[in-house]
Short mmCIF file of C-alpha atoms and ligand atoms in Angstrom, two decimals:
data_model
loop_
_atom_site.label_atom_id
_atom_site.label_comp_id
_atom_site.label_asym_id
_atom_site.label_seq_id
_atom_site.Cartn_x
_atom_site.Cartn_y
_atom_site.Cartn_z
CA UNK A 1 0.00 0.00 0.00
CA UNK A 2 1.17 2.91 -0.90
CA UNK A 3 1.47 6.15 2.25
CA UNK A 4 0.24 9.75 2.59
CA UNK A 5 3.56 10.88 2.81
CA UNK A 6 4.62 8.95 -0.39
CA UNK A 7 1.96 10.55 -2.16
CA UNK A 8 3.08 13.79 -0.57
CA UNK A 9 6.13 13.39 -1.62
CA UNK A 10 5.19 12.43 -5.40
CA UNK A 11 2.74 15.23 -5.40
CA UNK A 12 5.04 17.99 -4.14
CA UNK A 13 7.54 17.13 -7.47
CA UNK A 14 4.89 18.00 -9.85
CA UNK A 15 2.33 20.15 -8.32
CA UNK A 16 3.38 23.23 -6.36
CA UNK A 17 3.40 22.66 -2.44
CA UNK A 18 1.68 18.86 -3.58
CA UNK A 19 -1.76 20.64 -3.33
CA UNK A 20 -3.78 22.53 -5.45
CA UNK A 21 -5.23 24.55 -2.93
CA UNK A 22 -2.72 26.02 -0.45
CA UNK A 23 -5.14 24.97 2.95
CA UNK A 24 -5.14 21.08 1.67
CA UNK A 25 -1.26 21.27 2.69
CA UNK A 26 -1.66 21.25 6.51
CA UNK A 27 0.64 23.84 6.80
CA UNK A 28 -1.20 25.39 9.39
CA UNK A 29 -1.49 22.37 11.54
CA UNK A 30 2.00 20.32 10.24
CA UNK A 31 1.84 16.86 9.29
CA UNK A 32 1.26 15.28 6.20
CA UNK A 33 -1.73 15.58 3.78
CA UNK A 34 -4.33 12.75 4.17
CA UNK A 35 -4.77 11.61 0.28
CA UNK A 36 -8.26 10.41 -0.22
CA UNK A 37 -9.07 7.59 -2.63
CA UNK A 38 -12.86 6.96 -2.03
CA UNK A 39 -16.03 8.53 0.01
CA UNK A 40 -19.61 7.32 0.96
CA UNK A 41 -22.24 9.64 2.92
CA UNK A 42 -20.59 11.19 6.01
CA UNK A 43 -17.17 9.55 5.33
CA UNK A 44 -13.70 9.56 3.36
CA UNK A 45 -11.21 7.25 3.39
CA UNK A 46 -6.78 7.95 2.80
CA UNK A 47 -4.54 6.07 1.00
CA UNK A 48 -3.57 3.83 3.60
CA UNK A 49 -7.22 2.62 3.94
CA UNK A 50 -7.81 4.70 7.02
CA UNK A 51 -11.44 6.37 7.52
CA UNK A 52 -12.35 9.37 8.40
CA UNK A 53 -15.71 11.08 9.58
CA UNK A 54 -15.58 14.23 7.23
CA UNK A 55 -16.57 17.60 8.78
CA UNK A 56 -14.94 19.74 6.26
CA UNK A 57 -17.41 18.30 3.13
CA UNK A 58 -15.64 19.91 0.55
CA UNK A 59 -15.12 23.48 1.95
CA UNK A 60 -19.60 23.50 1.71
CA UNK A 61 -20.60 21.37 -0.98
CA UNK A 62 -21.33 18.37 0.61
CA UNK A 63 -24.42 19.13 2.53
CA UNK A 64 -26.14 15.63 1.49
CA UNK A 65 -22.35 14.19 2.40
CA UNK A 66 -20.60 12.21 -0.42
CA UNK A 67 -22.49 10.10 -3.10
CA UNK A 68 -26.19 10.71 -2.54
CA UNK A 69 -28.10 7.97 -4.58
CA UNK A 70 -30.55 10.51 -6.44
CA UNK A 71 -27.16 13.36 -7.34
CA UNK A 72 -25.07 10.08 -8.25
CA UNK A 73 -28.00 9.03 -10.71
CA UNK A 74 -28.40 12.87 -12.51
CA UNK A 75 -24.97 13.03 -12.63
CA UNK A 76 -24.23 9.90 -14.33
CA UNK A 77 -27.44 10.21 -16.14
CA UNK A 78 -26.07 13.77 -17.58
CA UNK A 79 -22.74 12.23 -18.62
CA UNK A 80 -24.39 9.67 -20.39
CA UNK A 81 -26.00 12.44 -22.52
CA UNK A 82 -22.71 14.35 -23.01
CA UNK A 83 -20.20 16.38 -20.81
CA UNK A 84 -20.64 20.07 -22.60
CA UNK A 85 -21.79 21.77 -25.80
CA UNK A 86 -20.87 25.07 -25.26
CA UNK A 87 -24.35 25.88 -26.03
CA UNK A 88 -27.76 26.71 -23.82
CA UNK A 89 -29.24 23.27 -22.41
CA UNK A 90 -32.50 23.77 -20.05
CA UNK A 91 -31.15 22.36 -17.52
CA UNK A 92 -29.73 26.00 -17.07
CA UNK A 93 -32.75 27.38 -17.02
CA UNK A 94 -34.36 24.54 -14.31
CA UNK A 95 -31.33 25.20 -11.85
CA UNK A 96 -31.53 29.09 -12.38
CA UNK A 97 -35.33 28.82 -11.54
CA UNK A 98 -34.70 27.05 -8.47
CA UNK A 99 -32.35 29.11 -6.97
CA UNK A 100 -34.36 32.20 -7.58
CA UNK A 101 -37.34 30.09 -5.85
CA UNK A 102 -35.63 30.75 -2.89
CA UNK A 103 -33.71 33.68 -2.56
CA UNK A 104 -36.44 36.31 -3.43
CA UNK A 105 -33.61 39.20 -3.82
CA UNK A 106 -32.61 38.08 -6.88
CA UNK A 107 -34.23 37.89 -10.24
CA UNK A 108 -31.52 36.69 -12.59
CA UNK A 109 -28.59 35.09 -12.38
CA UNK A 110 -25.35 34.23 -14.27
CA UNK A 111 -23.69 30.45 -13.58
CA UNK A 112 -19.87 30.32 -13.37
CA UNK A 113 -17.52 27.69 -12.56
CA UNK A 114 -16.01 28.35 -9.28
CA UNK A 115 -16.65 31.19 -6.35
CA UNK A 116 -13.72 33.06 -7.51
CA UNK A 117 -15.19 33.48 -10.62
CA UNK A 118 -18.19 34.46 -9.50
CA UNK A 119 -17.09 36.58 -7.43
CA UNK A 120 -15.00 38.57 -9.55
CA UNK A 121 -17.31 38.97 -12.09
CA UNK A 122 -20.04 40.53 -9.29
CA UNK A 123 -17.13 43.06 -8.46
CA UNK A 124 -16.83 44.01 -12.83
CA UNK A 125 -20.47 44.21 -12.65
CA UNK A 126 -21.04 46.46 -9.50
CA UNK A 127 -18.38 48.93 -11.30
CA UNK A 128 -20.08 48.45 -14.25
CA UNK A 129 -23.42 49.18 -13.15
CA UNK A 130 -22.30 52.44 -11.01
CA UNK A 131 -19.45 53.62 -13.27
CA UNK A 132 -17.36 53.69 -10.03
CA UNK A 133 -14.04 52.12 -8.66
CA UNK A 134 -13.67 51.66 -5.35
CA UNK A 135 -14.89 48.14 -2.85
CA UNK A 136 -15.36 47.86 0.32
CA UNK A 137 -14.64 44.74 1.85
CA UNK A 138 -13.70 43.26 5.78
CA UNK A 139 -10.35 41.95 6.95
CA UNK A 140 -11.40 38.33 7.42
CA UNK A 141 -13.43 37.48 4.87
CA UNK A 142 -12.72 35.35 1.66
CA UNK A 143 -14.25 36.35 -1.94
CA UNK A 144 -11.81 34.16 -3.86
CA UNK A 145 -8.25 34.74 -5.31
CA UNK A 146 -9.16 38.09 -7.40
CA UNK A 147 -6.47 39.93 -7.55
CA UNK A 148 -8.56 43.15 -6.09
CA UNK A 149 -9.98 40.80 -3.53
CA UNK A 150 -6.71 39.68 -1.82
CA UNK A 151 -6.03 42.93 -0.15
CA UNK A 152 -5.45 43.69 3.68
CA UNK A 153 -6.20 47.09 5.46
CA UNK A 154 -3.45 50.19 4.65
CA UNK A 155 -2.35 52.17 7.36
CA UNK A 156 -5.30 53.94 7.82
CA UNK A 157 -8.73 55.02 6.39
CA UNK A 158 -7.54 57.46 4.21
CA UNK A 159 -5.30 54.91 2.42
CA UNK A 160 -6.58 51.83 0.72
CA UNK A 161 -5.37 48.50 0.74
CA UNK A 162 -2.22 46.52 0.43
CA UNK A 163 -1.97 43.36 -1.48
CA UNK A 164 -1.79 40.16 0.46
CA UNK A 165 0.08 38.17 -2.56
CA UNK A 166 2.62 38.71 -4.15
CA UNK A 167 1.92 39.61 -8.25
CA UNK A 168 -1.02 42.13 -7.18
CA UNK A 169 -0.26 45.45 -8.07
CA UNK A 170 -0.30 47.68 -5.81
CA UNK A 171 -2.59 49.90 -8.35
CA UNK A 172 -4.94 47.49 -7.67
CA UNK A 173 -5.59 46.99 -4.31
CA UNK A 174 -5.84 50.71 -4.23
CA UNK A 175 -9.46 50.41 -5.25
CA UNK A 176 -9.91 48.17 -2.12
CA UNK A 177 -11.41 49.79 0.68
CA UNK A 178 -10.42 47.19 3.92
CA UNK A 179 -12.46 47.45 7.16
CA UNK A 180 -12.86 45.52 10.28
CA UNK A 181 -15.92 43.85 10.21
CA UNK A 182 -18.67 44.39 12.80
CA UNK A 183 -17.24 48.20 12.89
CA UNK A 184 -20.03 50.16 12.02
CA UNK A 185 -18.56 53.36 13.71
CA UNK A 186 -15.45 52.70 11.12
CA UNK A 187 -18.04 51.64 8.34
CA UNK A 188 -19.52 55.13 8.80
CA UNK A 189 -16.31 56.75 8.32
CA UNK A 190 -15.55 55.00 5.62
CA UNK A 191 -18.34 55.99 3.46
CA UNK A 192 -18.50 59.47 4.67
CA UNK A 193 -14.86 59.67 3.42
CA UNK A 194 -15.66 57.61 0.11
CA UNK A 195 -18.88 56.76 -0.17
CA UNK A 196 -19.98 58.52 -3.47
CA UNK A 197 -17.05 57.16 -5.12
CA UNK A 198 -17.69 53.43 -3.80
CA UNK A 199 -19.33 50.70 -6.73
CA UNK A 200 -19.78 47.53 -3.62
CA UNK A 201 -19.51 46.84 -0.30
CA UNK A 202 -18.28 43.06 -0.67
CA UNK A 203 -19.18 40.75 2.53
CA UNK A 204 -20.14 37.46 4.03
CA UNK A 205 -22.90 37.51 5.97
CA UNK A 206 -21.90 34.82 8.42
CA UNK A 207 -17.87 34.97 7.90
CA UNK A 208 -17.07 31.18 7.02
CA UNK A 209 -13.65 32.00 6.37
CA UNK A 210 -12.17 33.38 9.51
CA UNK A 211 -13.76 30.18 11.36
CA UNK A 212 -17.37 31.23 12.20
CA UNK A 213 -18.52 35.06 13.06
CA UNK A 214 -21.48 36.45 12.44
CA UNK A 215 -22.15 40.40 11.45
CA UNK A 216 -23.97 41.46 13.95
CA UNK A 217 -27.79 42.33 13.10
CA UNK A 218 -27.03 46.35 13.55
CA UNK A 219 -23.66 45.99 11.18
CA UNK A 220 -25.35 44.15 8.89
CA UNK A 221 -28.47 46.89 9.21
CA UNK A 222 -26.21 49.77 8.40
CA UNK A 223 -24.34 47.96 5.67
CA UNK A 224 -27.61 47.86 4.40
CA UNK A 225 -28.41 51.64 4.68
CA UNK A 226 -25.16 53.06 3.94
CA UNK A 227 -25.20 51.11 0.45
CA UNK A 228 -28.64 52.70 -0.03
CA UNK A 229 -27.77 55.72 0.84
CA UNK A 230 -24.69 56.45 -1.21
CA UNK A 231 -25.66 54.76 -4.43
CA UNK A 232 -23.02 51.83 -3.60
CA UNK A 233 -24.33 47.98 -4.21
CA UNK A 234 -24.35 45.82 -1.49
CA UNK A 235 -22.73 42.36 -2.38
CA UNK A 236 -23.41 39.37 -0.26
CA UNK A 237 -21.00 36.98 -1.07
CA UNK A 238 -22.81 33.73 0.47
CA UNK A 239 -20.85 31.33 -2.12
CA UNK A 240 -20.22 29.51 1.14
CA UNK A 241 -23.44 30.54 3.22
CA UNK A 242 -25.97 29.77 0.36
CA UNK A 243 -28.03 27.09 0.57
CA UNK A 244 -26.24 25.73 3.67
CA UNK A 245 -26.97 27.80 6.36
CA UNK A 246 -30.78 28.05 5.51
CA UNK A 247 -32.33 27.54 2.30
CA UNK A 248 -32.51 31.28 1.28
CA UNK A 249 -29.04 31.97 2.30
CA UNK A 250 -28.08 34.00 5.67
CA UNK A 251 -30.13 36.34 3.81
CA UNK A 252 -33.03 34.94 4.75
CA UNK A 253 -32.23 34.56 8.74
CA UNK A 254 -31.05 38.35 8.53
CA UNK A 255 -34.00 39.82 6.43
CA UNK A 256 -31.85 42.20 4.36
CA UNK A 257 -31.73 42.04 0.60
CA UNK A 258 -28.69 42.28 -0.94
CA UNK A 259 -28.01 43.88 -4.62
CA UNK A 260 -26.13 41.40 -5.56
CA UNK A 261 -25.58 37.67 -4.34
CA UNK A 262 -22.95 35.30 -4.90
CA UNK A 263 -22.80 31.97 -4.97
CA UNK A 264 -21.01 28.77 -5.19
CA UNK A 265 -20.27 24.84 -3.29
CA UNK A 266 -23.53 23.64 -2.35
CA UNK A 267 -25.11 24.83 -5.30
CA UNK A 268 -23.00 22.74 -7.39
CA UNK A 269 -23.08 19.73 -4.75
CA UNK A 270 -19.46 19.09 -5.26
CA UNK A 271 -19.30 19.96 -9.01
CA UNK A 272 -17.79 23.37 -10.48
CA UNK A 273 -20.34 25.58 -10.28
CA UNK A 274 -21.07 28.78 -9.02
CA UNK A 275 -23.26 31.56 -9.58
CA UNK A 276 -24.09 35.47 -8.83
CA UNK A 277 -27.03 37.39 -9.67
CA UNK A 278 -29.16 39.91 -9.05
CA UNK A 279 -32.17 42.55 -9.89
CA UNK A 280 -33.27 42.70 -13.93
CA UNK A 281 -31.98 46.30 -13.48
CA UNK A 282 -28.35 45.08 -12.60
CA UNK A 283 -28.22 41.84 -14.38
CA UNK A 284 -28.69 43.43 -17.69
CA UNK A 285 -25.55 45.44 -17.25
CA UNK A 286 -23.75 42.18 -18.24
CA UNK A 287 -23.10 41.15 -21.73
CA UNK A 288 -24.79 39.98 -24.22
CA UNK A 289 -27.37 42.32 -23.05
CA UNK A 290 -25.11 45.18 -21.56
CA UNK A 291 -21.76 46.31 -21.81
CA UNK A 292 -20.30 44.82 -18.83
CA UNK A 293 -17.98 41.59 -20.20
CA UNK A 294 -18.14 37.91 -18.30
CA UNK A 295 -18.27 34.51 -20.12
CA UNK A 296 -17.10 30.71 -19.35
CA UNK A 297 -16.55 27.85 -21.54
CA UNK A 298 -17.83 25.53 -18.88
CA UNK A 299 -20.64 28.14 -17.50
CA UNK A 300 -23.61 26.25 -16.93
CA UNK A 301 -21.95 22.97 -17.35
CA UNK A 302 -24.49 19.86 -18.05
CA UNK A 303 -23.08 17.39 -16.04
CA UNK A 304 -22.46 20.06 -13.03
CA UNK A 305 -25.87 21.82 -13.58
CA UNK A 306 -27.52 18.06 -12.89
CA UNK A 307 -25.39 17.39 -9.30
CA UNK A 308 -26.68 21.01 -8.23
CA UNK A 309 -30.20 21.26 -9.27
CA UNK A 310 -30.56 17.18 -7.84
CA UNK A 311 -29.24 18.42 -5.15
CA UNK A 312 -30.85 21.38 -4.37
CA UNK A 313 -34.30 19.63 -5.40
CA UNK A 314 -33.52 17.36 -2.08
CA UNK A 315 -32.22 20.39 0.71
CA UNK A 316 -35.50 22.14 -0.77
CA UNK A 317 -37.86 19.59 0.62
CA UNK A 318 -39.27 20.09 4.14
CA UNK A 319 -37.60 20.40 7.42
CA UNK A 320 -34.01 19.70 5.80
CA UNK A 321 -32.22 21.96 7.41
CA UNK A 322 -34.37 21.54 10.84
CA UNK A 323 -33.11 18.33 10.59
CA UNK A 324 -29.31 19.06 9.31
CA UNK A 325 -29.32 21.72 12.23
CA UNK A 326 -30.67 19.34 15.02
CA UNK A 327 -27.16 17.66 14.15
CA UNK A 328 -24.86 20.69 14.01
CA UNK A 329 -26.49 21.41 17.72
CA UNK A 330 -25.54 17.99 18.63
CA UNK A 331 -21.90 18.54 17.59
CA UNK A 332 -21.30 21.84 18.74
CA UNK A 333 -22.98 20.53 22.19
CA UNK A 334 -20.71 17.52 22.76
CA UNK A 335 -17.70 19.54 21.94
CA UNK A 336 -18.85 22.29 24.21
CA UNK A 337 -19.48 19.91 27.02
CA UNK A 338 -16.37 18.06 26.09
CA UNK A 339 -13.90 21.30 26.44
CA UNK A 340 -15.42 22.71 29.65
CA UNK A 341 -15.33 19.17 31.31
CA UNK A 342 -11.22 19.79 30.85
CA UNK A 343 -11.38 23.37 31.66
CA UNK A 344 -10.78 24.67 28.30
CA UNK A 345 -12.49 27.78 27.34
CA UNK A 346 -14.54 27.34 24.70
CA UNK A 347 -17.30 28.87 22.31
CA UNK A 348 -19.24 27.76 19.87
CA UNK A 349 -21.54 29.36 17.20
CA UNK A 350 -23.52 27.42 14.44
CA UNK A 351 -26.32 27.65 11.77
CA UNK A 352 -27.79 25.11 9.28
CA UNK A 353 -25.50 22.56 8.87
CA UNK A 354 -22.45 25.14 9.30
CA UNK A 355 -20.63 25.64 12.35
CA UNK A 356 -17.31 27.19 14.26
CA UNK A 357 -15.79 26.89 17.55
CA UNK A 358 -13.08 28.71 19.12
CA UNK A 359 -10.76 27.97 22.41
CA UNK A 360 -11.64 31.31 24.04
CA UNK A 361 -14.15 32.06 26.43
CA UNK A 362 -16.15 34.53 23.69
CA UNK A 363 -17.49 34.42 20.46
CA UNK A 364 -15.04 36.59 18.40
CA UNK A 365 -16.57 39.71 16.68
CA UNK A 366 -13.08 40.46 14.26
CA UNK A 367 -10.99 38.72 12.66
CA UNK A 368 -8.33 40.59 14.86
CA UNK A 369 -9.95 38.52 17.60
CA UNK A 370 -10.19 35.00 15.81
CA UNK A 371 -6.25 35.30 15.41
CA UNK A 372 -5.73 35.66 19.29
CA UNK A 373 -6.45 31.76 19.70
CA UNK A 374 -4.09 29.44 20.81
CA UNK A 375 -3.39 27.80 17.73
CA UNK A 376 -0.84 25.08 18.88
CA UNK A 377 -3.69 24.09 21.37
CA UNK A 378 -5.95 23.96 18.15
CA UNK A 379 -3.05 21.80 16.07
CA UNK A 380 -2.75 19.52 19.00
CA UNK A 381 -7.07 19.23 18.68
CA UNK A 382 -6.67 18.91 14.83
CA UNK A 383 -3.90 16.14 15.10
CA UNK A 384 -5.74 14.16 18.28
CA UNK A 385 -9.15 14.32 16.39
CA UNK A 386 -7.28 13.49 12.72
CA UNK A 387 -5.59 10.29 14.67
CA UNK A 388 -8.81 8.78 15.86
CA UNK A 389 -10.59 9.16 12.42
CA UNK A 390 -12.25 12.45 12.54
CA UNK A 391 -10.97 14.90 9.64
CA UNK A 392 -11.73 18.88 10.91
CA UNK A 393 -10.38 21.49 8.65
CA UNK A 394 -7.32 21.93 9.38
CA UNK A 395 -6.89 25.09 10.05
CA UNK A 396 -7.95 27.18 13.17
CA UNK A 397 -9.44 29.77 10.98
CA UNK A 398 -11.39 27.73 9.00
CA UNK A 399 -15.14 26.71 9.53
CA UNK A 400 -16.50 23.45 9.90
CA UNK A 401 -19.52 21.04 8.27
CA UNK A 402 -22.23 18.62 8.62
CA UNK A 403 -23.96 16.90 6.36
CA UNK A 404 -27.37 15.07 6.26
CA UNK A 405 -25.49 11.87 6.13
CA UNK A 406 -23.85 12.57 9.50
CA UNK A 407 -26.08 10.13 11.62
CA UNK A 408 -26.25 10.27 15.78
CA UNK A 409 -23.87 7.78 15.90
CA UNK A 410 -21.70 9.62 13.75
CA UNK A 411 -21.36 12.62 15.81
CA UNK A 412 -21.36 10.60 19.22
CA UNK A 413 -18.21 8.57 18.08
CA UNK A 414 -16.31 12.43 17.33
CA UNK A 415 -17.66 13.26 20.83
CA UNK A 416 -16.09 10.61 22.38
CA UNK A 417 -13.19 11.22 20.52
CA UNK A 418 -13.25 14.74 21.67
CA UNK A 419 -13.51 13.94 25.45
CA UNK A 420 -10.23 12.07 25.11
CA UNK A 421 -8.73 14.70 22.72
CA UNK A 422 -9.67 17.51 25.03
CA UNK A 423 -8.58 15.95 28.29
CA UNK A 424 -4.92 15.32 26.78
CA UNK A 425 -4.47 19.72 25.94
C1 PLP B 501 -15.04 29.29 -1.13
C2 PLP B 501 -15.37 30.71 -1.16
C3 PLP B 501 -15.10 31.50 -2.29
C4 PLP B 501 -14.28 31.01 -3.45
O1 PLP B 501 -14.90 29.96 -4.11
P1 PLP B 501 -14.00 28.98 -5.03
O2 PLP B 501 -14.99 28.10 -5.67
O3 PLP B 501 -13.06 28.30 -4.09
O4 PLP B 501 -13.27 29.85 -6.00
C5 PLP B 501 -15.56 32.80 -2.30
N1 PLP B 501 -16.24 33.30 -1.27
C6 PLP B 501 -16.51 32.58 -0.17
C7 PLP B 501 -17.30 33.19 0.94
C8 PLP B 501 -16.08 31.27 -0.08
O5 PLP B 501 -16.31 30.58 1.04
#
């Protein structure tokens, strides 16, 4: 049998790092890479035959967990009938429909391949549509590899953003506005200083990528209203909290309407596809109809259209997410209990089938905040959970998932786990 670490090793000759996403490398959390050869429902197995219960689920996708009977049969049912045209198919049109069944603040909608993509192209159409250049967006939160998305906070208000990779121009970022998120006394600032000359205010609703924080219901309020106010669009990006917090998005728990949504993984149930839309008004800003430019290849892609709208046809049915959440709160729960019964600080936040936790007495509000955690305490977790069979994303600023296909069992086995795991910190 062949190991992780000889895969590793193989990998990291011929594909940069031996990853094709940077998190996949445990760099965060050391070790070596678990390879992973096969899945069923709430589970993945390596290379070495080990299994894991899977709380990551793709990054989102995986909110019926891996190889649902009725998305396996649509998919293979769709290959069957051919793998792309670059032409319309209605298929497009059914999964298009669906989504805008439930997420009322959009009436059209454009399907790309991945949330970068999708992403990006809401950014080119929010200039597009308001003729301006600046974004807004918080230090924390994740809108894809864009190159005027990966930009920190400059020295101060007055000054816009710095790139966080290398080959961004600085000229760039400069249209990036970065702000700490649930500051609405800096939000205000920031738009008093440059709100008429702002196209978006780019955010995720429920921050999946700093871990787990919420805006908080008055940030999220005044997003809102400053956005309104000044003529600037306000983007959700919910590519990760679409779908799989609630049905119509963290939207929907919040009550605001967005002008533009994005979205991506569980839409695409573990295919690449994502998607953004928005009002008639905005949408038809984007060519053919308007002079804003976006196309794909792949957009709309046959075989991924099928694995989204089969699976979206299933999470739409009733009481799914009661359900999905009734196991998040059993999670969360047992690791809560777990922690404090070995006096670790601990708090926990969750919604849908999406949750975080953090070794710290209080939820974070920042992503200032989220980086104060102990994070060798939260390796040693990753590594003691990893070692008994329980695969958490691993990384302390990452969130975490469960599927429909978790099952009671499922969850008490990771508690268990946890006890031990916990009691050895
Ligand atoms: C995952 C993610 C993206 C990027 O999507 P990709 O498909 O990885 O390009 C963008 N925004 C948010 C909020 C995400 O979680």
């Amino acid at each position: 049998m062949i190991s992780n670490f000889e895969l590793f090793q193989r990998a990291s000759r011929v594909i940069p790092g031996g990853v094709n996403s940077p998190v996949r490398a445990f760099k965060a959390v050391g070790g070596t890479p678990r390879f992973i050869t096969r899945a069923k429902g709430a589970h993945f197995w390596d290379a070495e035959g080990q299994r894991y219960t899977d709380y990551i689920g793709s990054w989102g996708p995986m909110i019926l967990g891996h190889g649902h009977p009725a998305v396996l049969e649509a998919v293979i049912k769709a290959a069957e009938t051919g793998f792309s045209f670059g032409a319309p198919t209605e298929r497009e049109i059914e999964l298009v429909e669906e989504i805008l069944k439930h997420v009322p603040s959009m009436q059209m909608v454009r399907l790309v391949s991945s949330g970068t993509e999708a992403a990006m192209s809401a950014i080119r159409l929010a200039r597009g549509a308001t003729g301006r250049s600046k974004i807004i967006k918080f230090e924390g939160c994740y809108h894809g590899h864009a190159d005027a998305l990966l930009v920190k906070a400059g020295s101060g208000l007055a000054t816009f953003g710095n790139p966080t990779s290398a080959g961004v121009p600085p000229e760039v970022a400069q249209h990036t506005i970065v702000l700490e998120f649930n500051n609405i006394m800096q939000l205000e600032e920031a738009f008093s200083l440059h709100g008429k000359e702002l196209a978006c205010l780019m955010i995720e609703p429920i921050a999946g990528n700093m871990n787990f924080v919420r805006a908080s219901a008055p940030f999220a309020k005044r997003c809102r209203e400053l956005c309104t106010q000044y003529g600037a669009l306000l983007v959700f990006d919910e590519v990760m909290t679409g779908f799989r917090v609630a049905l119509g998005g963290a939207q929907s728990i919040m009550g605001i309407n967005p002008d533009i949504t994005v979205l991506g993984k569980v839409i695409g149930g573990g295919m690449p596809l994502a998607a953004f839309g928005g009002s008639v008004d905005v949408m038809s800003q984007l060519a053919p109809l308007g002079p804003v430019y976006q196309a794909g290849t792949l957009s709309g892609n046959p075989v991924a259209t099928a694995c989204g709208l089969a699976t979206l046809q299933i999470i739409s049915q009733p009481n799914f997410y009661t359900d999905l959440f009734v196991k998040t709160k059993q999670l969360i729960t047992g690791l809560e209990q777990a922690a404090h019964h070995a006096n670790i600080d601990f708090s926990t936040d969750a919604e849908g089938g999406m949750f975080g936790f953090f070794t710290m007495k209080e939820l974070p509000q920042n992503y200032a905040t989220v980086m104060t955690t102990d994070s060798p305490k939260f390796n040693k977790f990753f590594h003691g959970m990893l070692d008994r069979g329980h695969y958490f994303a691993p990384a302390l600023y990452e969130t975490g998932f469960v599927s429909s296909a978790h099952t009671e069992d499922d969850i008490s086995a990771t508690i268990t786990a946890a006890v031990e795991v916990f009691k050895s910190l």
